[in-house]
Amino acid sequence: MRNRKSKKNNKSGLLKKVAILLVIVVVVCFSGIKILGSALDSGNKSMKVVNIPNGSGTSVIAQTLEKEEIIKGATSFKIYAKIMGYDGEFKAGAYELSPSMDLSIICKKLSSGDTVSKTFTVPEGYSIDKIGDKLQKEGVVSKAEFEKALLKGNFSYDFLPKNINDVKDYEGYLFADTYSLPLDIDANALVKVILDNTDKKLSKLKDDIKKSGRSIHEILTVASIIEKESNTEDMPKVASVIYNRLEKGMKLQMCSTLNYVSGRDAVKSNFSDINLQSPYNTYLNKGLPPGPIATVSMNSIKAALNPDKSKYLFFVVSEKMDGSNIFAETYEEHLKNTEKFNKTYYKMLKEGKIKE
């Protein structure tokens, strides 16, 4: 009986020792991992943007973080990432990191793709040329890089013209919107982001465009003129004027197309503008211009697809000079409206409130 009891006590004691040993091992491991994953400098709260290129493995990332003085050492990072299951899970991009972050926070950010970004707005009515200027001014990409991407990018979208020979072939196809972009985005990726958005917007209107009996190119061309000629409220009326004049075989005579040719942004066209030799000059040529003259918004596209049912053939900027237009069915009525506009226009021109 004693031997059996003694053996039982010995076995129980052994189990207790093993349990204590396991606890010690767990505590040591936990403490070791905690020390291993501790911050480089918990007191340094400064933030730094660190770029992780595509295809970077854990070793390359570790070396980058060490070089940028975000972590204690590359080896510690690699061991920690392996133990905690992050190895192979990191995503490329620009990250905002700090030496005060421990490895658990850094690894979570790098594996979640929590990258920093910036916004860029393509305004309604902008030309490709103006978009390039804005991209360069805001430090997103240079204008040269942007134009090179347009010509050399080989973007494959059903809505794009089949033969792209000039950057202006993209006119009207870069949808006006605000875009969230990675800090390190290149020109090619930037154009793709914008074209993806255009594709998304146009896909929603696919059935409406088909019902219109017009091509995407024609709808975007009409929409671009509407965009430049009117405020949102007047868009369906301007659309009706365009279609009414086309139906009657009249020249569109839209000042916005003259501005596109001249590069001016004039409220009132002059004689030299009207005589500019260009297929985009709708004072000299019948029908629509060869293509869009500016970026478009969803409002202008919808107006091009759903014009007002009217008999209007003319419009002129309102004498209020508030962006609205005055519409007319007859030329006589239009002349009266134009006279009111001219009176206000020349008065404001004399006072220096507008430029010719």
Short mmCIF file of C-alpha atoms in Angstrom, two decimals:
data_model
loop_
_atom_site.label_atom_id
_atom_site.label_comp_id
_atom_site.label_asym_id
_atom_site.label_seq_id
_atom_site.Cartn_x
_atom_site.Cartn_y
_atom_site.Cartn_z
CA MET A 1 0.00 0.00 0.00
CA ARG A 2 2.81 2.38 0.88
CA ASN A 3 4.62 1.77 -2.40
CA ARG A 4 1.47 2.44 -4.39
CA LYS A 5 0.81 5.65 -2.45
CA SER A 6 4.41 6.70 -2.80
CA LYS A 7 4.30 6.17 -6.56
CA LYS A 8 1.10 8.17 -6.74
CA ASN A 9 2.66 11.05 -4.81
CA ASN A 10 5.77 10.95 -7.00
CA LYS A 11 3.62 11.08 -10.14
CA SER A 12 1.62 13.99 -8.75
CA GLY A 13 4.79 15.82 -7.81
CA LEU A 14 6.21 15.27 -11.26
CA LEU A 15 3.10 16.69 -12.88
CA LYS A 16 3.32 19.75 -10.67
CA LYS A 17 6.94 20.26 -11.64
CA VAL A 18 6.12 19.92 -15.35
CA ALA A 19 3.24 22.37 -14.97
CA ILE A 20 5.47 24.87 -13.19
CA LEU A 21 8.13 24.39 -15.83
CA LEU A 22 5.60 25.00 -18.60
CA VAL A 23 4.40 28.17 -16.88
CA ILE A 24 7.99 29.35 -16.60
CA VAL A 25 8.59 28.58 -20.29
CA VAL A 26 5.40 30.44 -21.31
CA VAL A 27 6.31 33.43 -19.15
CA VAL A 28 9.86 33.47 -20.50
CA CYS A 29 8.60 33.16 -24.10
CA PHE A 30 5.98 35.83 -23.55
CA SER A 31 8.53 38.14 -21.99
CA GLY A 32 10.99 37.36 -24.76
CA ILE A 33 8.44 38.13 -27.47
CA LYS A 34 7.44 41.30 -25.64
CA ILE A 35 11.07 42.43 -25.44
CA LEU A 36 11.67 41.32 -29.04
CA GLY A 37 8.67 43.34 -30.23
CA SER A 38 9.30 46.45 -28.18
CA ALA A 39 9.55 49.88 -29.80
CA LEU A 40 12.85 51.37 -30.91
CA ASP A 41 12.15 54.58 -29.01
CA SER A 42 8.81 54.84 -27.18
CA GLY A 43 9.45 58.52 -26.51
CA ASN A 44 9.93 59.47 -30.16
CA LYS A 45 6.40 60.12 -31.48
CA SER A 46 7.56 61.53 -34.83
CA MET A 47 5.92 59.98 -37.91
CA LYS A 48 7.64 59.04 -41.14
CA VAL A 49 6.22 57.82 -44.45
CA VAL A 50 7.97 54.58 -45.42
CA ASN A 51 7.49 53.10 -48.88
CA ILE A 52 7.31 49.32 -49.26
CA PRO A 53 7.79 48.47 -52.97
CA ASN A 54 5.83 45.75 -54.74
CA GLY A 55 7.34 42.29 -54.35
CA SER A 56 9.16 43.09 -51.10
CA GLY A 57 9.63 40.04 -48.85
CA THR A 58 9.94 40.12 -45.06
CA SER A 59 13.75 40.41 -45.20
CA VAL A 60 13.67 43.41 -47.54
CA ILE A 61 10.95 45.06 -45.46
CA ALA A 62 12.95 44.47 -42.28
CA GLN A 63 16.04 46.06 -43.81
CA THR A 64 13.99 49.03 -45.05
CA LEU A 65 12.48 49.63 -41.61
CA GLU A 66 15.90 49.39 -39.97
CA LYS A 67 17.39 51.81 -42.49
CA GLU A 68 14.52 54.27 -41.89
CA GLU A 69 15.18 53.97 -38.11
CA ILE A 70 11.70 52.64 -37.33
CA ILE A 71 12.76 49.34 -35.66
CA LYS A 72 15.68 48.14 -33.53
CA GLY A 73 16.99 45.64 -36.03
CA ALA A 74 16.10 43.64 -39.10
CA THR A 75 16.78 40.28 -37.46
CA SER A 76 14.44 40.97 -34.55
CA PHE A 77 11.70 42.00 -36.96
CA LYS A 78 12.08 38.85 -39.07
CA ILE A 79 11.97 36.59 -35.99
CA TYR A 80 8.95 38.41 -34.58
CA ALA A 81 7.10 38.28 -37.93
CA LYS A 82 7.81 34.51 -38.18
CA ILE A 83 6.69 33.73 -34.65
CA MET A 84 3.52 35.82 -34.85
CA GLY A 85 2.47 34.53 -38.30
CA TYR A 86 2.99 37.75 -40.26
CA ASP A 87 5.70 36.40 -42.54
CA GLY A 88 4.48 36.64 -46.16
CA GLU A 89 1.41 38.69 -45.22
CA PHE A 90 2.83 42.19 -45.70
CA LYS A 91 1.43 44.46 -48.44
CA ALA A 92 3.20 47.04 -50.58
CA GLY A 93 2.46 50.75 -50.27
CA ALA A 94 3.32 53.91 -48.37
CA TYR A 95 2.90 53.64 -44.61
CA GLU A 96 3.04 56.24 -41.86
CA LEU A 97 5.17 54.72 -39.10
CA SER A 98 6.93 55.86 -35.93
CA PRO A 99 9.90 54.64 -33.82
CA SER A 100 7.46 54.73 -30.87
CA MET A 101 5.41 51.88 -32.38
CA ASP A 102 6.07 48.36 -31.17
CA LEU A 103 6.34 45.55 -33.72
CA SER A 104 2.77 44.35 -33.12
CA ILE A 105 1.41 47.72 -34.34
CA ILE A 106 3.85 47.93 -37.25
CA CYS A 107 3.09 44.38 -38.39
CA LYS A 108 -0.67 44.95 -38.18
CA LYS A 109 -0.40 48.08 -40.33
CA LEU A 110 1.85 46.45 -42.92
CA SER A 111 -0.35 43.35 -43.20
CA SER A 112 -3.65 45.25 -43.29
CA GLY A 113 -2.59 47.54 -46.15
CA ASP A 114 -3.36 50.60 -44.01
CA THR A 115 -1.47 52.90 -46.37
CA VAL A 116 -1.50 56.69 -46.36
CA SER A 117 -3.06 58.47 -49.33
CA LYS A 118 -3.76 61.87 -50.83
CA THR A 119 -6.69 63.21 -52.79
CA PHE A 120 -6.75 64.71 -56.26
CA THR A 121 -9.75 66.31 -57.92
CA VAL A 122 -10.37 66.36 -61.64
CA PRO A 123 -12.72 69.36 -61.98
CA GLU A 124 -15.70 69.42 -64.32
CA GLY A 125 -14.96 71.14 -67.61
CA TYR A 126 -11.17 70.68 -67.45
CA SER A 127 -9.17 69.83 -70.57
CA ILE A 128 -6.41 67.20 -70.63
CA ASP A 129 -3.91 70.06 -70.72
CA LYS A 130 -5.34 71.65 -67.56
CA ILE A 131 -5.47 68.30 -65.75
CA GLY A 132 -1.75 67.83 -66.49
CA ASP A 133 -0.96 71.30 -65.15
CA LYS A 134 -2.96 70.61 -61.97
CA LEU A 135 -1.29 67.23 -61.38
CA GLN A 136 2.15 68.83 -61.63
CA LYS A 137 1.24 71.85 -59.49
CA GLU A 138 -0.10 69.61 -56.69
CA GLY A 139 2.94 67.33 -56.84
CA VAL A 140 1.06 64.17 -57.81
CA VAL A 141 2.98 63.41 -61.02
CA SER A 142 4.62 65.64 -63.59
CA LYS A 143 2.65 66.75 -66.64
CA ALA A 144 5.19 65.02 -68.90
CA GLU A 145 4.78 61.72 -67.03
CA PHE A 146 0.99 62.05 -67.18
CA GLU A 147 0.98 62.63 -70.95
CA LYS A 148 3.50 59.83 -71.51
CA ALA A 149 1.25 57.44 -69.56
CA LEU A 150 -1.73 58.40 -71.71
CA LEU A 151 0.17 57.62 -74.91
CA LYS A 152 2.19 54.60 -73.80
CA GLY A 153 -0.12 53.03 -71.22
CA ASN A 154 -1.97 50.66 -73.60
CA PHE A 155 -5.14 50.88 -71.52
CA SER A 156 -7.82 48.42 -72.55
CA TYR A 157 -11.35 49.74 -72.10
CA ASP A 158 -14.30 49.21 -74.42
CA PHE A 159 -15.36 52.86 -74.16
CA LEU A 160 -12.02 54.34 -75.30
CA PRO A 161 -11.44 55.35 -78.94
CA LYS A 162 -9.85 52.50 -80.89
CA ASN A 163 -6.84 54.42 -82.17
CA ILE A 164 -5.08 56.59 -79.58
CA ASN A 165 -2.52 58.80 -81.34
CA ASP A 166 -2.58 61.93 -79.20
CA VAL A 167 -3.20 62.81 -75.56
CA LYS A 168 -6.27 64.77 -76.71
CA ASP A 169 -7.84 61.48 -77.80
CA TYR A 170 -8.53 61.00 -74.05
CA GLU A 171 -10.42 64.30 -73.86
CA GLY A 172 -13.71 63.74 -72.03
CA TYR A 173 -12.79 60.20 -70.97
CA LEU A 174 -11.17 61.14 -67.66
CA PHE A 175 -14.19 61.43 -65.41
CA ALA A 176 -14.50 64.54 -63.24
CA ASP A 177 -14.31 63.34 -59.63
CA THR A 178 -12.21 63.37 -56.45
CA TYR A 179 -9.76 60.47 -56.24
CA SER A 180 -7.97 58.94 -53.25
CA LEU A 181 -4.45 58.01 -54.35
CA PRO A 182 -1.44 56.30 -52.73
CA LEU A 183 1.37 58.75 -51.98
CA ASP A 184 3.77 56.88 -54.23
CA ILE A 185 1.42 56.43 -57.19
CA ASP A 186 2.99 56.65 -60.64
CA ALA A 187 1.42 58.24 -63.72
CA ASN A 188 0.38 54.93 -65.29
CA ALA A 189 -1.43 53.78 -62.14
CA LEU A 190 -3.02 57.22 -61.76
CA VAL A 191 -4.52 57.14 -65.26
CA LYS A 192 -5.81 53.61 -64.62
CA VAL A 193 -7.54 54.73 -61.40
CA ILE A 194 -9.33 57.52 -63.29
CA LEU A 195 -10.25 55.32 -66.26
CA ASP A 196 -11.53 52.60 -63.91
CA ASN A 197 -13.84 55.20 -62.43
CA THR A 198 -14.98 56.33 -65.88
CA ASP A 199 -15.69 52.69 -66.75
CA LYS A 200 -17.68 52.25 -63.55
CA LYS A 201 -19.76 55.38 -64.18
CA LEU A 202 -20.45 54.57 -67.83
CA SER A 203 -21.35 50.95 -67.03
CA LYS A 204 -24.25 52.20 -64.92
CA LEU A 205 -25.56 54.11 -67.94
CA LYS A 206 -24.94 51.38 -70.51
CA ASP A 207 -28.65 50.70 -71.16
CA ASP A 208 -29.52 54.42 -71.33
CA ILE A 209 -26.71 55.06 -73.82
CA LYS A 210 -27.91 52.15 -75.97
CA LYS A 211 -31.50 53.46 -75.92
CA SER A 212 -30.29 56.92 -77.00
CA GLY A 213 -29.17 55.54 -80.35
CA ARG A 214 -25.89 57.43 -80.03
CA SER A 215 -22.38 56.15 -79.34
CA ILE A 216 -20.55 56.72 -76.07
CA HIS A 217 -18.24 59.08 -77.96
CA GLU A 218 -21.17 61.18 -79.18
CA ILE A 219 -22.79 61.29 -75.72
CA LEU A 220 -19.52 62.38 -74.10
CA THR A 221 -19.01 65.00 -76.81
CA VAL A 222 -22.49 66.46 -76.19
CA ALA A 223 -21.99 66.21 -72.41
CA SER A 224 -18.67 68.08 -72.61
CA ILE A 225 -20.31 70.99 -74.45
CA ILE A 226 -23.14 71.03 -71.91
CA GLU A 227 -20.56 71.01 -69.11
CA LYS A 228 -18.84 74.11 -70.47
CA GLU A 229 -21.97 76.00 -71.50
CA SER A 230 -24.21 75.80 -68.44
CA ASN A 231 -24.76 75.38 -64.75
CA THR A 232 -26.35 72.17 -63.46
CA GLU A 233 -29.89 73.55 -63.50
CA ASP A 234 -29.74 74.57 -67.19
CA MET A 235 -28.05 71.41 -68.48
CA PRO A 236 -31.18 69.63 -69.80
CA LYS A 237 -32.25 72.83 -71.62
CA VAL A 238 -28.81 73.27 -73.22
CA ALA A 239 -28.98 69.62 -74.28
CA SER A 240 -32.33 70.28 -75.97
CA VAL A 241 -30.84 73.22 -77.90
CA ILE A 242 -27.94 71.06 -79.13
CA TYR A 243 -30.22 68.26 -80.34
CA ASN A 244 -32.79 70.65 -81.83
CA ARG A 245 -30.11 72.42 -83.87
CA LEU A 246 -28.57 69.11 -85.00
CA GLU A 247 -31.98 67.87 -86.08
CA LYS A 248 -32.58 71.00 -88.16
CA GLY A 249 -29.11 70.86 -89.71
CA MET A 250 -28.07 74.11 -88.03
CA LYS A 251 -24.51 74.82 -86.94
CA LEU A 252 -24.19 74.48 -83.16
CA GLN A 253 -22.31 77.77 -82.81
CA MET A 254 -21.15 77.01 -79.27
CA CYS A 255 -18.58 79.41 -77.81
CA SER A 256 -17.14 76.63 -75.66
CA THR A 257 -15.83 74.89 -78.78
CA LEU A 258 -14.12 78.12 -79.86
CA ASN A 259 -12.49 78.40 -76.43
CA TYR A 260 -11.22 74.86 -76.82
CA VAL A 261 -9.52 75.83 -80.09
CA SER A 262 -8.18 79.20 -78.92
CA GLY A 263 -7.20 78.07 -75.43
CA ARG A 264 -9.07 81.05 -74.00
CA ASP A 265 -11.81 80.94 -71.41
CA ALA A 266 -13.84 83.82 -72.79
CA VAL A 267 -17.44 84.59 -71.84
CA LYS A 268 -17.96 86.17 -75.26
CA SER A 269 -16.22 85.08 -78.46
CA ASN A 270 -14.72 87.66 -80.80
CA PHE A 271 -14.48 87.80 -84.60
CA SER A 272 -11.02 86.22 -84.74
CA ASP A 273 -12.22 83.27 -82.61
CA ILE A 274 -15.19 82.66 -84.88
CA ASN A 275 -12.91 82.40 -87.93
CA LEU A 276 -10.42 79.96 -86.40
CA GLN A 277 -9.83 77.07 -88.78
CA SER A 278 -10.47 73.89 -86.83
CA PRO A 279 -12.85 70.93 -87.02
CA TYR A 280 -13.81 71.88 -83.44
CA ASN A 281 -15.09 75.29 -84.57
CA THR A 282 -18.86 74.77 -84.54
CA TYR A 283 -19.41 78.24 -86.02
CA LEU A 284 -17.80 77.09 -89.27
CA ASN A 285 -18.65 73.38 -89.25
CA LYS A 286 -21.98 71.61 -89.01
CA GLY A 287 -22.62 68.73 -86.61
CA LEU A 288 -20.77 67.76 -83.47
CA PRO A 289 -17.05 68.46 -83.11
CA PRO A 290 -14.71 65.45 -83.59
CA GLY A 291 -14.81 64.63 -79.89
CA PRO A 292 -15.31 65.91 -76.33
CA ILE A 293 -13.81 69.25 -75.38
CA ALA A 294 -13.58 68.75 -71.60
CA THR A 295 -14.09 66.43 -68.67
CA VAL A 296 -17.69 65.63 -67.86
CA SER A 297 -19.76 65.02 -64.74
CA MET A 298 -22.61 62.61 -64.21
CA ASN A 299 -25.00 65.58 -64.41
CA SER A 300 -23.89 66.57 -67.91
CA ILE A 301 -23.99 62.96 -69.14
CA LYS A 302 -27.52 62.52 -67.79
CA ALA A 303 -28.56 65.77 -69.48
CA ALA A 304 -27.10 64.52 -72.76
CA LEU A 305 -29.15 61.33 -72.35
CA ASN A 306 -32.30 63.04 -71.08
CA PRO A 307 -32.66 66.48 -72.67
CA ASP A 308 -35.67 68.67 -72.03
CA LYS A 309 -38.43 68.41 -74.61
CA SER A 310 -38.36 71.97 -75.89
CA LYS A 311 -38.38 74.01 -79.08
CA TYR A 312 -35.42 76.13 -77.97
CA LEU A 313 -32.85 76.80 -80.67
CA PHE A 314 -30.85 79.56 -78.98
CA PHE A 315 -29.45 80.55 -75.61
CA VAL A 316 -27.15 83.23 -74.29
CA VAL A 317 -25.58 83.94 -70.90
CA SER A 318 -28.05 85.66 -68.62
CA GLU A 319 -27.65 89.38 -67.98
CA LYS A 320 -27.41 88.41 -64.31
CA MET A 321 -23.96 86.95 -65.10
CA ASP A 322 -24.56 84.28 -62.47
CA GLY A 323 -23.80 81.27 -64.68
CA SER A 324 -27.38 80.83 -65.85
CA ASN A 325 -28.63 81.12 -69.44
CA ILE A 326 -31.64 82.67 -71.19
CA PHE A 327 -33.29 80.48 -73.84
CA ALA A 328 -35.24 81.38 -76.96
CA GLU A 329 -37.20 79.63 -79.71
CA THR A 330 -36.79 82.37 -82.33
CA TYR A 331 -33.83 84.34 -83.58
CA GLU A 332 -35.66 87.64 -82.92
CA GLU A 333 -36.16 86.71 -79.28
CA HIS A 334 -32.54 85.59 -79.06
CA LEU A 335 -31.33 88.96 -80.37
CA LYS A 336 -33.22 90.73 -77.58
CA ASN A 337 -31.68 88.43 -74.97
CA THR A 338 -28.24 88.95 -76.51
CA GLU A 339 -28.66 92.71 -76.39
CA LYS A 340 -29.38 92.53 -72.63
CA PHE A 341 -26.32 90.33 -72.13
CA ASN A 342 -24.09 92.66 -74.17
CA LYS A 343 -25.17 95.66 -72.14
CA THR A 344 -24.17 93.95 -68.87
CA TYR A 345 -21.04 92.40 -70.40
CA TYR A 346 -19.55 95.66 -71.70
CA LYS A 347 -20.43 97.47 -68.48
CA MET A 348 -18.59 94.84 -66.40
CA LEU A 349 -15.71 94.83 -68.89
CA LYS A 350 -15.33 98.60 -68.53
CA GLU A 351 -15.40 98.31 -64.74
CA GLY A 352 -12.69 95.64 -64.85
CA LYS A 353 -14.94 92.99 -63.29
CA ILE A 354 -14.37 90.58 -66.16
CA LYS A 355 -11.68 90.06 -68.80
CA GLU A 356 -12.25 89.94 -72.52
#
